[in-house]
Amino acid sequence: MLQKEKETGLQAVSNAMVLAATIQKEMTSRDTLTKKDRSPVTIADFAVQALICKILSHHFPHLPIVGEEDSLAIKKPENRELFTKINHYLKKCGTALDEKEICDCIDLGGAEPDGTFWTLDPIDGTKGFLRGEQFAIALALIREGQVCLGILGCPNLGASGTLFWATENGGCSKMAAGTGKTEAVQVSAASDSRQMKFVESYESSHSDKDTQLEISRRLAIKNPPEQMDSQVKYGIVAAGTAEIYLRIPNPSTPDYREKIWDHAAGSLIVEQAGGQVSDIEGKKLDFSAGKTLRHNRGILATNNKIHQRVLDIIAELAAKKK
Ligand code: AMP
Ligand code: MG
């Protein structure tokens, strides 16, 4: 099932991993813009979205794509030089597109969520990408609110990068990029919380680190939470390197809602590796409500064994605050 979608998606994300890694090595601060919400966007975000949308729309012309980026910013006259760079890197990776084609391909990702659609975060963790650290290329297929295929490219995880993928009821697999060797992925079997690894966002503004630290203390976890950007956190929970990924909403951004492209691929990957994913009240993530997870608050992804205990501690702390 979903064989063609999986093969096409894996090919697209593999190509994009090479493209993004090349740009990360060579780019300068002039290759970055600031978006309306003040978050950064780089030539890699645009180049990867253009490349993946081009491949997906060629093979699946009728499947809408809900991507994070659009071409408005790069069309502004003051940003024209970015085209030259995007064109240069796409060409280097085997795809020659002129300015209009670059914009058209990026804007193929401008669909609204409805029925069956792809969702794409071309560079998840742009801030990590800019620091030369972890980031992910995240692609998922959502059918009537259910994530049925998730693909996560993590160019800086492992010696040559790691590609994870999962299908609904099909388990989770990974491959060291470029090797062609596929392995089944299983979450950690650990049940003693003291031995567990707890991961959270690198960026302080993206979650409530004080509360997360308090929770890791209550679980008697030896080491403090480890910080890491992007959905790579889901990848390492799936692969058994960490047991807990917690994202409690930051009290200073109470209106922030999680975006579907930031969680669709990663959540299926953890679930299909035998883990559990919910919001911080224990509710299943609801991918049927548009571009955001507006019915959910925060994220908890675990190896399953520790899930309820973490939810209980979150509830206890929340009750104390009232
Ligand atoms: P991470 O590295 O796990 O924090 O994930 C990066 C993602 O955090 C970005 O793609 C943003 O969409 C998202 N993000 C941005 N601002 C916030 C916020 N205030 N709270 C939670 N997530 C955010
Ligand atoms: Mg993102």
Coordinates of C-alpha atoms and ligand atoms in Angstrom, one line a residue:
M1 CA 0.0 0.0 0.0
L2 CA 1.1 3.5 -0.8
Q3 CA 4.1 2.0 -2.6
K4 CA 4.4 4.7 -5.3
E5 CA 3.8 7.5 -2.8
K6 CA 6.5 6.0 -0.5
E7 CA 9.1 5.5 -3.3
T8 CA 8.5 9.0 -4.8
G9 CA 8.6 10.7 -1.4
L10 CA 11.8 8.9 -0.4
Q11 CA 13.5 9.8 -3.6
A12 CA 12.4 13.4 -3.3
V13 CA 13.6 13.7 0.4
S14 CA 16.9 11.9 -0.4
N15 CA 17.6 14.4 -3.2
A16 CA 16.7 17.2 -0.9
M17 CA 19.0 16.0 1.9
V18 CA 22.0 16.4 -0.5
L19 CA 20.8 19.8 -1.6
A20 CA 20.2 21.1 1.9
A21 CA 23.5 19.7 3.3
T22 CA 25.4 21.4 0.4
I23 CA 23.7 24.7 1.1
Q24 CA 24.3 24.4 4.8
K25 CA 28.0 24.0 4.3
E26 CA 28.4 26.9 1.8
M27 CA 25.8 29.6 2.6
T28 CA 26.5 33.0 4.2
S29 CA 24.3 35.2 6.4
R30 CA 23.2 37.1 3.2
D31 CA 21.3 34.0 2.1
T32 CA 18.7 34.5 4.9
L33 CA 15.5 36.6 5.2
T34 CA 13.2 37.2 8.1
K35 CA 9.6 36.3 7.8
K36 CA 6.6 38.3 9.0
D37 CA 6.5 36.2 12.2
R38 CA 10.2 37.1 12.7
S39 CA 11.4 33.6 12.0
P40 CA 14.3 33.1 9.6
V41 CA 14.0 31.6 6.1
T42 CA 16.9 30.7 3.9
I43 CA 17.7 29.9 0.3
A44 CA 17.6 26.2 1.4
D45 CA 14.0 26.4 2.5
F46 CA 13.0 27.8 -0.9
A47 CA 15.3 25.4 -2.9
V48 CA 14.1 22.3 -1.0
Q49 CA 10.4 23.2 -1.3
A50 CA 10.8 23.9 -5.0
L51 CA 12.6 20.6 -5.6
I52 CA 10.2 18.4 -3.6
C53 CA 7.1 20.1 -5.0
K54 CA 8.4 19.6 -8.5
I55 CA 8.9 15.9 -8.0
L56 CA 5.7 15.2 -6.1
S57 CA 3.5 17.2 -8.6
H58 CA 5.1 15.4 -11.5
H59 CA 4.1 12.0 -10.2
F60 CA 0.9 13.0 -8.4
P61 CA -0.5 16.0 -10.3
H62 CA -3.8 15.8 -8.4
L63 CA -2.5 15.6 -4.9
P64 CA -2.5 19.0 -3.1
I65 CA 0.7 20.0 -1.3
V66 CA 0.5 22.1 1.9
G67 CA 4.1 23.5 2.3
E68 CA 5.4 25.9 4.9
E69 CA 6.9 28.4 2.4
D70 CA 5.7 30.6 -0.5
S71 CA 7.5 32.7 -3.1
L72 CA 6.3 36.2 -2.0
A73 CA 9.5 37.2 -0.2
I74 CA 11.9 36.1 -3.0
K75 CA 9.9 38.0 -5.6
K76 CA 10.6 41.3 -3.9
P77 CA 13.1 43.3 -6.0
E78 CA 15.5 43.7 -3.0
N79 CA 15.8 39.9 -2.8
R80 CA 16.4 39.1 -6.4
E81 CA 20.0 37.9 -5.9
L82 CA 18.6 35.0 -3.9
F83 CA 17.3 33.5 -7.2
T84 CA 20.8 33.2 -8.5
K85 CA 21.8 31.2 -5.4
I86 CA 18.7 29.0 -5.5
N87 CA 19.2 28.3 -9.2
H88 CA 22.9 27.6 -8.6
Y89 CA 22.3 25.0 -5.9
L90 CA 19.4 23.3 -7.7
K91 CA 21.5 23.0 -10.8
K92 CA 24.4 21.6 -8.8
C93 CA 21.9 18.9 -7.6
G94 CA 20.7 18.1 -11.1
T95 CA 17.6 20.3 -11.4
A96 CA 17.8 23.4 -13.6
L97 CA 14.9 25.9 -13.0
D98 CA 14.6 29.5 -14.1
E99 CA 13.2 32.2 -11.8
K100 CA 9.6 31.7 -12.8
E101 CA 9.8 27.9 -12.5
I102 CA 11.4 28.3 -9.0
C103 CA 8.4 30.5 -7.9
D104 CA 5.9 28.2 -9.5
C105 CA 7.3 25.1 -7.9
I106 CA 7.5 26.7 -4.5
D107 CA 3.9 27.9 -4.8
L108 CA 2.7 24.4 -5.8
G109 CA 3.0 24.0 -2.0
G110 CA 0.3 26.7 -1.5
A111 CA -2.7 24.3 -1.2
E112 CA -5.2 24.3 1.7
P113 CA -5.5 21.1 3.8
D114 CA -8.4 19.0 2.4
G115 CA -9.1 15.3 1.8
T116 CA -5.8 13.6 0.9
F117 CA -2.8 15.9 0.7
W118 CA 1.0 16.1 1.3
T119 CA 2.4 18.4 3.9
L120 CA 6.0 19.6 3.8
D121 CA 8.4 21.4 6.0
P122 CA 11.3 21.9 3.6
I123 CA 13.8 22.8 6.4
D124 CA 12.3 22.1 9.9
G125 CA 14.5 23.7 12.5
T126 CA 15.8 26.6 10.3
K127 CA 17.5 28.0 13.4
G128 CA 19.5 24.8 13.9
F129 CA 20.3 24.7 10.2
L130 CA 21.8 28.2 10.6
R131 CA 23.8 27.2 13.6
G132 CA 25.2 24.3 11.6
E133 CA 23.4 21.8 13.8
Q134 CA 20.4 19.5 13.5
F135 CA 17.5 20.1 11.1
A136 CA 15.1 17.9 9.2
I137 CA 13.2 17.7 5.9
A138 CA 9.7 16.5 6.8
L139 CA 7.2 15.2 4.4
A140 CA 3.9 13.4 5.2
L141 CA 0.8 12.3 3.5
I142 CA -2.4 12.9 5.3
R143 CA -5.7 11.2 4.4
E144 CA -8.9 12.4 5.9
G145 CA -7.1 13.7 9.0
Q146 CA -4.9 10.5 9.4
V147 CA -1.2 10.6 8.7
C148 CA -0.6 7.6 6.5
L149 CA 3.0 8.1 5.4
G150 CA 5.8 10.0 7.1
I151 CA 9.3 10.6 5.8
L152 CA 12.0 12.4 7.8
G153 CA 15.4 13.3 6.3
C154 CA 18.0 14.2 8.9
P155 CA 21.2 15.1 7.1
N156 CA 23.2 15.7 10.3
L157 CA 22.2 12.6 12.2
G158 CA 24.8 9.8 12.0
A159 CA 27.9 9.8 9.9
S160 CA 26.2 10.3 6.5
G161 CA 22.7 11.5 7.6
T162 CA 19.7 9.3 8.4
L163 CA 16.4 8.9 6.5
F164 CA 13.4 7.6 8.5
W165 CA 10.0 6.6 7.1
A166 CA 6.8 4.9 8.3
T167 CA 3.4 4.0 6.8
E168 CA 0.2 3.4 8.7
N169 CA 0.3 -0.1 10.1
G170 CA 3.6 -0.7 8.1
G171 CA 6.2 -0.2 10.8
C172 CA 9.1 2.2 10.8
S173 CA 12.4 1.9 8.9
K174 CA 15.6 3.9 8.6
M175 CA 18.5 4.0 6.3
A176 CA 22.0 5.6 6.7
A177 CA 21.7 8.1 3.8
G178 CA 23.2 6.9 0.5
T179 CA 23.9 3.3 1.7
G180 CA 20.7 1.6 0.4
K181 CA 20.8 -0.5 3.6
T182 CA 17.4 -0.5 5.3
E183 CA 16.8 -1.4 8.9
A184 CA 13.6 -1.8 11.0
V185 CA 13.3 0.8 13.8
Q186 CA 12.0 0.1 17.3
V187 CA 11.7 2.4 20.3
S188 CA 13.8 1.7 23.4
A189 CA 12.6 -1.1 25.7
A190 CA 13.8 0.8 28.8
S191 CA 11.3 1.1 31.7
D192 CA 13.5 2.5 34.4
S193 CA 13.1 6.3 34.1
R194 CA 16.5 6.9 35.7
Q195 CA 18.2 5.5 32.7
M196 CA 16.2 7.4 30.1
K197 CA 17.2 10.2 27.8
F198 CA 14.9 13.3 27.7
V199 CA 15.0 15.6 24.7
E200 CA 13.5 19.1 24.1
S201 CA 13.8 22.0 21.7
Y202 CA 17.1 23.9 21.5
E203 CA 15.3 27.3 21.2
S204 CA 14.1 28.4 24.7
S205 CA 11.1 30.3 23.2
H206 CA 9.6 27.1 21.7
S207 CA 8.7 25.4 24.9
D208 CA 8.6 25.7 28.7
K209 CA 12.1 24.5 29.7
D210 CA 11.7 25.2 33.4
T211 CA 8.7 22.9 33.7
Q212 CA 10.4 20.3 31.5
L213 CA 13.4 20.3 33.8
E214 CA 11.2 19.9 36.8
I215 CA 9.5 16.9 35.1
S216 CA 12.8 15.3 34.3
R217 CA 13.8 15.7 37.9
R218 CA 10.6 14.1 39.2
L219 CA 11.3 11.2 36.9
A220 CA 14.8 11.0 38.5
I221 CA 16.5 11.1 35.1
K222 CA 20.2 11.3 35.6
N223 CA 21.1 13.8 32.9
P224 CA 19.2 17.1 32.3
P225 CA 17.1 17.3 29.1
E226 CA 19.2 17.3 25.9
Q227 CA 18.5 20.1 23.5
M228 CA 18.1 19.5 19.8
D229 CA 16.3 21.3 16.9
S230 CA 13.6 20.0 14.7
Q231 CA 11.8 16.7 14.2
V232 CA 15.1 14.9 14.6
K233 CA 13.8 14.5 18.2
Y234 CA 11.1 12.2 16.9
G235 CA 13.7 10.3 14.9
I236 CA 15.8 9.6 17.9
V237 CA 12.9 8.5 20.1
A238 CA 11.8 6.1 17.3
A239 CA 15.3 4.8 17.0
G240 CA 15.6 4.2 20.8
T241 CA 18.4 6.7 21.4
A242 CA 16.0 8.8 23.6
E243 CA 12.8 7.8 25.4
I244 CA 11.0 11.1 26.0
Y245 CA 10.4 14.1 23.8
L246 CA 8.4 16.8 25.6
R247 CA 7.2 20.1 24.3
I248 CA 5.1 22.1 26.8
P249 CA 3.8 25.4 25.4
N250 CA 5.9 28.4 26.4
P251 CA 3.7 30.6 28.6
S252 CA 5.1 33.7 26.8
T253 CA 3.5 32.6 23.5
P254 CA 0.0 31.4 24.6
D255 CA -1.6 31.8 21.2
Y256 CA 1.0 29.8 19.3
R257 CA -0.5 26.7 17.7
E258 CA 1.7 23.8 16.5
K259 CA 1.8 23.4 12.7
I260 CA 0.8 20.1 11.0
W261 CA 4.1 20.0 9.0
D262 CA 6.1 20.2 12.3
H263 CA 4.6 17.0 13.6
A264 CA 2.9 14.8 11.0
A265 CA 5.9 12.9 9.7
G266 CA 7.6 12.6 13.1
S267 CA 4.6 11.5 15.1
L268 CA 3.8 8.6 12.6
I269 CA 7.5 7.6 12.7
V270 CA 7.5 7.3 16.5
E271 CA 4.1 5.5 16.6
Q272 CA 5.1 3.0 14.0
A273 CA 8.3 2.3 15.9
G274 CA 6.2 1.2 18.8
G275 CA 6.1 4.5 20.7
Q276 CA 3.3 6.7 21.7
V277 CA 2.5 10.3 20.7
S278 CA -0.1 12.6 22.3
D279 CA -0.5 16.2 23.4
I280 CA 0.3 17.1 27.0
E281 CA -3.2 16.2 28.2
G282 CA -3.0 12.8 26.6
K283 CA -5.2 13.6 23.6
K284 CA -4.3 12.2 20.2
L285 CA -2.9 14.7 17.7
D286 CA -5.7 15.9 15.5
F287 CA -4.5 16.5 11.9
S288 CA -8.0 17.2 10.6
A289 CA -8.3 20.8 11.7
G290 CA -6.4 22.7 9.0
K291 CA -2.8 23.8 9.1
T292 CA -2.5 23.8 12.9
L293 CA -3.1 21.3 15.7
R294 CA -5.6 23.7 17.2
H295 CA -7.3 21.0 19.3
N296 CA -4.1 20.1 20.9
R297 CA -1.7 21.7 23.4
G298 CA 2.0 20.7 23.4
I299 CA 3.5 17.4 22.4
L300 CA 4.6 14.2 24.2
A301 CA 6.4 11.5 22.3
T302 CA 7.7 8.5 24.2
N303 CA 8.8 4.9 24.0
N304 CA 5.3 4.1 25.3
K305 CA 6.4 2.6 28.7
I306 CA 6.8 6.0 30.4
H307 CA 4.0 7.8 28.6
Q308 CA 1.3 7.7 31.3
R309 CA 3.7 8.6 34.1
V310 CA 4.9 11.7 32.3
L311 CA 1.2 12.7 31.6
D312 CA 0.4 12.2 35.3
I313 CA 3.3 14.4 36.4
I314 CA 2.3 17.1 33.9
A315 CA -1.3 17.0 35.3
E316 CA 0.0 17.2 38.9
L317 CA 2.1 20.3 38.1
A318 CA -0.7 21.9 36.2
A319 CA -3.1 21.4 39.1
K320 CA -0.6 22.9 41.5
K321 CA -0.3 26.0 39.4
K322 CA -4.1 26.7 39.4
Ligands
AMP1 P1 12.0 22.7 17.4 O1 13.3 22.8 17.0 O2 11.5 21.4 17.9 O3 11.6 23.8 18.5 O4 11.0 22.9 16.2 C1 11.1 24.0 15.3 C2 9.7 24.5 15.1 O5 9.3 25.2 16.2 C3 9.7 25.5 14.0 O6 9.4 24.8 12.8 C4 8.5 26.4 14.3 O7 7.4 26.1 13.5 C5 8.2 26.0 15.8 N1 7.9 27.1 16.7 C6 8.1 28.4 16.4 N2 7.7 29.2 17.5 C7 7.2 28.3 18.4 C8 6.6 28.5 19.7 N3 6.4 29.7 20.2 N4 6.2 27.4 20.3 C9 6.4 26.2 19.8 N5 6.9 26.0 18.6 C10 7.3 27.0 17.9
MG2 MG 9.3 23.6 11.2

